[in-house]
Amino acid sequence: MRAQKSLLPSADFLPKRDISDWSALLRSSQKKAPDARLIIMGGSSYLDEYDKLLDFILQRNLQDRVLLLMNVSNPFAVMKQCDYSILSSYYEGFGLAVVEADIVGLSVVSTDITGPRGFMKKYGGSLVENSQKGIENGFEMLYNNEVKRLNVDYDEYNREALEEFESVI
C-alpha cells in the first residue's frame, strides 16, 4: 500500500472546475487526512488558470501535497496510480472523466450537476452537493473508503448507446 492516498479531480484548468477549492480542502484537511495528496492533471489553461493555481499552491506551501500535471500524453497511466477521483464542476456535459476513472478501477464521486447526474444515479454512483461543503463530504467519503464502485456493464452500455444513436439517424 502506498504511503499516501491520491485524489484525482477532473481538471483541464478551467474556471468551471474551481480547482482552488480542492487545494483549500487539502490544507483544511491536513489533520483528518495527513497522507492525502492531490494530483491535478489537465490539458489546457484558460485565462492563465494553471498559473493562478500554481501561485495559490506555492503561497500556501502546498507543493508537497498537490501535484500539477499539464498536457500528459497518457493520462490513464497517471489515473491508475490514484486511489480515487472526483468530478467537481459548476456545469458539465456527460462527464466522461467519471467513466474513465471507473474503467481504470477508481472509486468516483461527482458533484450533483446535470451532465453526470443520470449516469451516476443509474449505475449506483455517489453524488454530493455542488458546493465547497459537498466537495468536502465527497473527499471524506472517498478517503474513508465509503464509496462503492459504479456498477456498469460497459459492453451493455455501449450496445444501448449505439441502439439509441441508430434509432435517431
PDB file of C-alpha atoms in Angstrom:
ATOM      1  CA  MET A   1       0.000   0.000   0.000  1.00  0.00           C
ATOM      2  CA  ARG A   2       1.266   3.452  -0.867  1.00  0.00           C
ATOM      3  CA  ALA A   3       2.182   5.811   1.925  1.00  0.00           C
ATOM      4  CA  GLN A   4      -0.117   8.479   0.526  1.00  0.00           C
ATOM      5  CA  LYS A   5      -3.671   8.401  -0.788  1.00  0.00           C
ATOM      6  CA  SER A   6      -4.021  10.211  -4.085  1.00  0.00           C
ATOM      7  CA  LEU A   7      -7.112  12.004  -5.298  1.00  0.00           C
ATOM      8  CA  LEU A   8      -7.527  12.856  -8.968  1.00  0.00           C
ATOM      9  CA  PRO A   9     -10.110  15.533  -9.729  1.00  0.00           C
ATOM     10  CA  SER A  10     -11.309  16.122 -13.250  1.00  0.00           C
ATOM     11  CA  ALA A  11      -9.292  19.134 -14.328  1.00  0.00           C
ATOM     12  CA  ASP A  12      -8.346  20.990 -17.520  1.00  0.00           C
ATOM     13  CA  PHE A  13      -7.526  24.154 -15.552  1.00  0.00           C
ATOM     14  CA  LEU A  14     -10.796  25.833 -16.448  1.00  0.00           C
ATOM     15  CA  PRO A  15     -12.728  28.300 -14.264  1.00  0.00           C
ATOM     16  CA  LYS A  16     -15.746  25.944 -14.240  1.00  0.00           C
ATOM     17  CA  ARG A  17     -13.728  23.462 -12.174  1.00  0.00           C
ATOM     18  CA  ASP A  18     -12.839  25.881  -9.345  1.00  0.00           C
ATOM     19  CA  ILE A  19      -9.862  23.688  -8.531  1.00  0.00           C
ATOM     20  CA  SER A  20      -8.699  26.123  -5.847  1.00  0.00           C
ATOM     21  CA  ASP A  21     -11.478  24.588  -3.716  1.00  0.00           C
ATOM     22  CA  TRP A  22      -9.544  21.314  -3.784  1.00  0.00           C
ATOM     23  CA  SER A  23      -6.273  22.880  -2.723  1.00  0.00           C
ATOM     24  CA  ALA A  24      -8.071  24.726   0.054  1.00  0.00           C
ATOM     25  CA  LEU A  25      -9.701  21.451   1.054  1.00  0.00           C
ATOM     26  CA  LEU A  26      -6.353  19.671   1.309  1.00  0.00           C
ATOM     27  CA  ARG A  27      -4.964  22.395   3.507  1.00  0.00           C
ATOM     28  CA  SER A  28      -8.002  22.336   5.795  1.00  0.00           C
ATOM     29  CA  SER A  29      -7.976  18.532   5.929  1.00  0.00           C
ATOM     30  CA  GLN A  30      -4.333  18.098   6.923  1.00  0.00           C
ATOM     31  CA  LYS A  31      -5.313  16.897  10.396  1.00  0.00           C
ATOM     32  CA  LYS A  32      -8.033  14.491   9.210  1.00  0.00           C
ATOM     33  CA  ALA A  33      -6.101  13.164   6.225  1.00  0.00           C
ATOM     34  CA  PRO A  34      -2.382  13.839   6.623  1.00  0.00           C
ATOM     35  CA  ASP A  35      -1.476  11.288   3.944  1.00  0.00           C
ATOM     36  CA  ALA A  36      -3.796  12.684   1.261  1.00  0.00           C
ATOM     37  CA  ARG A  37      -2.428  14.387  -1.796  1.00  0.00           C
ATOM     38  CA  LEU A  38      -3.999  15.901  -4.859  1.00  0.00           C
ATOM     39  CA  ILE A  39      -2.942  15.194  -8.433  1.00  0.00           C
ATOM     40  CA  ILE A  40      -4.408  17.716 -10.851  1.00  0.00           C
ATOM     41  CA  MET A  41      -3.974  16.833 -14.491  1.00  0.00           C
ATOM     42  CA  GLY A  42      -5.174  18.984 -17.351  1.00  0.00           C
ATOM     43  CA  GLY A  43      -4.657  19.670 -20.990  1.00  0.00           C
ATOM     44  CA  SER A  44      -5.453  23.343 -21.298  1.00  0.00           C
ATOM     45  CA  SER A  45      -5.159  26.517 -19.292  1.00  0.00           C
ATOM     46  CA  TYR A  46      -7.852  29.092 -19.933  1.00  0.00           C
ATOM     47  CA  LEU A  47      -7.149  32.659 -18.769  1.00  0.00           C
ATOM     48  CA  ASP A  48      -3.943  31.530 -17.021  1.00  0.00           C
ATOM     49  CA  GLU A  49      -5.837  29.211 -14.631  1.00  0.00           C
ATOM     50  CA  TYR A  50      -2.783  26.914 -14.394  1.00  0.00           C
ATOM     51  CA  ASP A  51      -0.553  29.814 -13.317  1.00  0.00           C
ATOM     52  CA  LYS A  52      -3.175  31.070 -10.857  1.00  0.00           C
ATOM     53  CA  LEU A  53      -3.483  27.629  -9.316  1.00  0.00           C
ATOM     54  CA  LEU A  54       0.289  27.205  -9.123  1.00  0.00           C
ATOM     55  CA  ASP A  55       0.577  30.575  -7.339  1.00  0.00           C
ATOM     56  CA  PHE A  56      -2.221  29.526  -4.960  1.00  0.00           C
ATOM     57  CA  ILE A  57      -0.365  26.301  -4.120  1.00  0.00           C
ATOM     58  CA  LEU A  58       3.009  27.979  -3.617  1.00  0.00           C
ATOM     59  CA  GLN A  59       1.598  30.826  -1.494  1.00  0.00           C
ATOM     60  CA  ARG A  60       0.011  28.278   0.848  1.00  0.00           C
ATOM     61  CA  ASN A  61       3.029  25.959   0.911  1.00  0.00           C
ATOM     62  CA  LEU A  62       1.021  23.035  -0.516  1.00  0.00           C
ATOM     63  CA  GLN A  63       3.589  21.870  -3.067  1.00  0.00           C
ATOM     64  CA  ASP A  64       4.250  18.649  -1.093  1.00  0.00           C
ATOM     65  CA  ARG A  65       0.558  17.755  -1.245  1.00  0.00           C
ATOM     66  CA  VAL A  66      -0.507  18.966  -4.690  1.00  0.00           C
ATOM     67  CA  LEU A  67       0.982  17.850  -7.997  1.00  0.00           C
ATOM     68  CA  LEU A  68       0.076  19.750 -11.178  1.00  0.00           C
ATOM     69  CA  LEU A  69       0.484  17.959 -14.500  1.00  0.00           C
ATOM     70  CA  MET A  70      -0.222  19.632 -17.813  1.00  0.00           C
ATOM     71  CA  ASN A  71      -0.528  18.022 -21.261  1.00  0.00           C
ATOM     72  CA  VAL A  72       0.096  14.423 -20.177  1.00  0.00           C
ATOM     73  CA  SER A  73       0.348  12.108 -23.196  1.00  0.00           C
ATOM     74  CA  ASN A  74      -1.143   9.096 -21.361  1.00  0.00           C
ATOM     75  CA  PRO A  75      -3.448  10.273 -18.557  1.00  0.00           C
ATOM     76  CA  PHE A  76      -4.596   6.715 -17.830  1.00  0.00           C
ATOM     77  CA  ALA A  77      -1.143   5.750 -16.547  1.00  0.00           C
ATOM     78  CA  VAL A  78      -1.433   8.568 -14.005  1.00  0.00           C
ATOM     79  CA  MET A  79      -5.062   7.723 -13.187  1.00  0.00           C
ATOM     80  CA  LYS A  80      -4.114   4.119 -12.358  1.00  0.00           C
ATOM     81  CA  GLN A  81      -1.724   5.408  -9.686  1.00  0.00           C
ATOM     82  CA  CYS A  82      -4.504   7.256  -7.877  1.00  0.00           C
ATOM     83  CA  ASP A  83      -6.829   5.902  -5.217  1.00  0.00           C
ATOM     84  CA  TYR A  84      -9.982   7.805  -6.154  1.00  0.00           C
ATOM     85  CA  SER A  85     -11.393  10.522  -8.345  1.00  0.00           C
ATOM     86  CA  ILE A  86     -13.944  13.274  -8.180  1.00  0.00           C
ATOM     87  CA  LEU A  87     -15.715  15.328 -10.799  1.00  0.00           C
ATOM     88  CA  SER A  88     -16.346  18.770  -9.358  1.00  0.00           C
ATOM     89  CA  SER A  89     -17.590  21.395 -11.720  1.00  0.00           C
ATOM     90  CA  TYR A  90     -20.127  24.197 -11.881  1.00  0.00           C
ATOM     91  CA  TYR A  91     -21.515  22.658 -15.081  1.00  0.00           C
ATOM     92  CA  GLU A  92     -20.645  19.686 -17.251  1.00  0.00           C
ATOM     93  CA  GLY A  93     -21.768  17.682 -20.246  1.00  0.00           C
ATOM     94  CA  PHE A  94     -21.814  13.907 -19.923  1.00  0.00           C
ATOM     95  CA  GLY A  95     -18.778  13.723 -17.629  1.00  0.00           C
ATOM     96  CA  LEU A  96     -16.503  11.298 -19.453  1.00  0.00           C
ATOM     97  CA  ALA A  97     -13.981  11.632 -16.610  1.00  0.00           C
ATOM     98  CA  VAL A  98     -16.376   9.628 -14.402  1.00  0.00           C
ATOM     99  CA  VAL A  99     -16.360   6.729 -16.886  1.00  0.00           C
ATOM    100  CA  GLU A 100     -12.593   6.904 -17.390  1.00  0.00           C
ATOM    101  CA  ALA A 101     -11.963   6.808 -13.640  1.00  0.00           C
ATOM    102  CA  ASP A 102     -14.335   3.877 -13.212  1.00  0.00           C
ATOM    103  CA  ILE A 103     -12.752   1.911 -16.063  1.00  0.00           C
ATOM    104  CA  VAL A 104      -9.268   2.193 -14.528  1.00  0.00           C
ATOM    105  CA  GLY A 105     -10.655   0.992 -11.193  1.00  0.00           C
ATOM    106  CA  LEU A 106     -11.104   4.154  -9.141  1.00  0.00           C
ATOM    107  CA  SER A 107     -13.945   4.920  -6.789  1.00  0.00           C
ATOM    108  CA  VAL A 108     -15.505   8.127  -8.024  1.00  0.00           C
ATOM    109  CA  VAL A 109     -17.771  10.874  -6.690  1.00  0.00           C
ATOM    110  CA  SER A 110     -19.393  13.638  -8.702  1.00  0.00           C
ATOM    111  CA  THR A 111     -20.938  16.892  -7.677  1.00  0.00           C
ATOM    112  CA  ASP A 112     -24.668  16.798  -8.372  1.00  0.00           C
ATOM    113  CA  ILE A 113     -24.792  18.573 -11.715  1.00  0.00           C
ATOM    114  CA  THR A 114     -26.884  17.911 -14.804  1.00  0.00           C
ATOM    115  CA  GLY A 115     -24.287  16.150 -17.008  1.00  0.00           C
ATOM    116  CA  PRO A 116     -23.222  13.166 -14.893  1.00  0.00           C
ATOM    117  CA  ARG A 117     -26.322  13.004 -12.653  1.00  0.00           C
ATOM    118  CA  GLY A 118     -28.335  10.498 -14.723  1.00  0.00           C
ATOM    119  CA  PHE A 119     -25.368   8.194 -15.298  1.00  0.00           C
ATOM    120  CA  MET A 120     -24.343   8.245 -11.634  1.00  0.00           C
ATOM    121  CA  LYS A 121     -27.884   7.522 -10.443  1.00  0.00           C
ATOM    122  CA  LYS A 122     -28.420   4.737 -12.976  1.00  0.00           C
ATOM    123  CA  TYR A 123     -25.206   2.934 -12.039  1.00  0.00           C
ATOM    124  CA  GLY A 124     -25.128   3.442  -8.275  1.00  0.00           C
ATOM    125  CA  GLY A 125     -22.736   6.375  -8.189  1.00  0.00           C
ATOM    126  CA  SER A 126     -22.223   8.813  -5.359  1.00  0.00           C
ATOM    127  CA  LEU A 127     -23.364  12.396  -5.844  1.00  0.00           C
ATOM    128  CA  VAL A 128     -22.587  15.249  -3.472  1.00  0.00           C
ATOM    129  CA  GLU A 129     -23.914  18.791  -3.244  1.00  0.00           C
ATOM    130  CA  ASN A 130     -22.283  21.152  -5.720  1.00  0.00           C
ATOM    131  CA  SER A 131     -20.624  23.326  -3.071  1.00  0.00           C
ATOM    132  CA  GLN A 132     -17.431  23.531  -1.023  1.00  0.00           C
ATOM    133  CA  LYS A 133     -19.183  21.539   1.730  1.00  0.00           C
ATOM    134  CA  GLY A 134     -20.320  18.939  -0.814  1.00  0.00           C
ATOM    135  CA  ILE A 135     -16.774  18.590  -2.109  1.00  0.00           C
ATOM    136  CA  GLU A 136     -15.518  18.193   1.464  1.00  0.00           C
ATOM    137  CA  ASN A 137     -18.127  15.486   2.087  1.00  0.00           C
ATOM    138  CA  GLY A 138     -17.151  13.698  -1.130  1.00  0.00           C
ATOM    139  CA  PHE A 139     -13.478  13.844  -0.191  1.00  0.00           C
ATOM    140  CA  GLU A 140     -14.221  12.439   3.256  1.00  0.00           C
ATOM    141  CA  MET A 141     -16.379   9.637   1.806  1.00  0.00           C
ATOM    142  CA  LEU A 142     -13.626   8.688  -0.644  1.00  0.00           C
ATOM    143  CA  TYR A 143     -10.840   8.970   1.930  1.00  0.00           C
ATOM    144  CA  ASN A 144     -12.759   6.726   4.357  1.00  0.00           C
ATOM    145  CA  ASN A 145     -13.482   4.168   1.598  1.00  0.00           C
ATOM    146  CA  GLU A 146     -17.242   4.728   1.859  1.00  0.00           C
ATOM    147  CA  VAL A 147     -17.811   4.996  -1.901  1.00  0.00           C
ATOM    148  CA  LYS A 148     -18.719   1.875  -3.844  1.00  0.00           C
ATOM    149  CA  ARG A 149     -17.503   1.411  -7.381  1.00  0.00           C
ATOM    150  CA  LEU A 150     -20.006   2.084 -10.140  1.00  0.00           C
ATOM    151  CA  ASN A 151     -21.938  -0.965 -11.322  1.00  0.00           C
ATOM    152  CA  VAL A 152     -21.632  -0.602 -15.105  1.00  0.00           C
ATOM    153  CA  ASP A 153     -21.511  -3.304 -17.763  1.00  0.00           C
ATOM    154  CA  TYR A 154     -19.751  -1.247 -20.430  1.00  0.00           C
ATOM    155  CA  ASP A 155     -20.467  -3.755 -23.201  1.00  0.00           C
ATOM    156  CA  GLU A 156     -24.186  -3.399 -22.475  1.00  0.00           C
ATOM    157  CA  TYR A 157     -23.837   0.369 -22.060  1.00  0.00           C
ATOM    158  CA  ASN A 158     -22.167   0.627 -25.487  1.00  0.00           C
ATOM    159  CA  ARG A 159     -24.864  -1.534 -27.104  1.00  0.00           C
ATOM    160  CA  GLU A 160     -27.599   0.676 -25.630  1.00  0.00           C
ATOM    161  CA  ALA A 161     -25.820   3.854 -26.741  1.00  0.00           C
ATOM    162  CA  LEU A 162     -25.380   2.516 -30.269  1.00  0.00           C
ATOM    163  CA  GLU A 163     -29.033   1.452 -30.463  1.00  0.00           C
ATOM    164  CA  GLU A 164     -30.148   4.878 -29.259  1.00  0.00           C
ATOM    165  CA  PHE A 165     -27.902   6.594 -31.802  1.00  0.00           C
ATOM    166  CA  GLU A 166     -29.082   4.385 -34.660  1.00  0.00           C
ATOM    167  CA  SER A 167     -32.716   4.983 -33.757  1.00  0.00           C
ATOM    168  CA  VAL A 168     -32.389   8.702 -34.446  1.00  0.00           C
ATOM    169  CA  ILE A 169     -30.435   8.622 -37.701  1.00  0.00           C
TER     170      ILE A 169
END
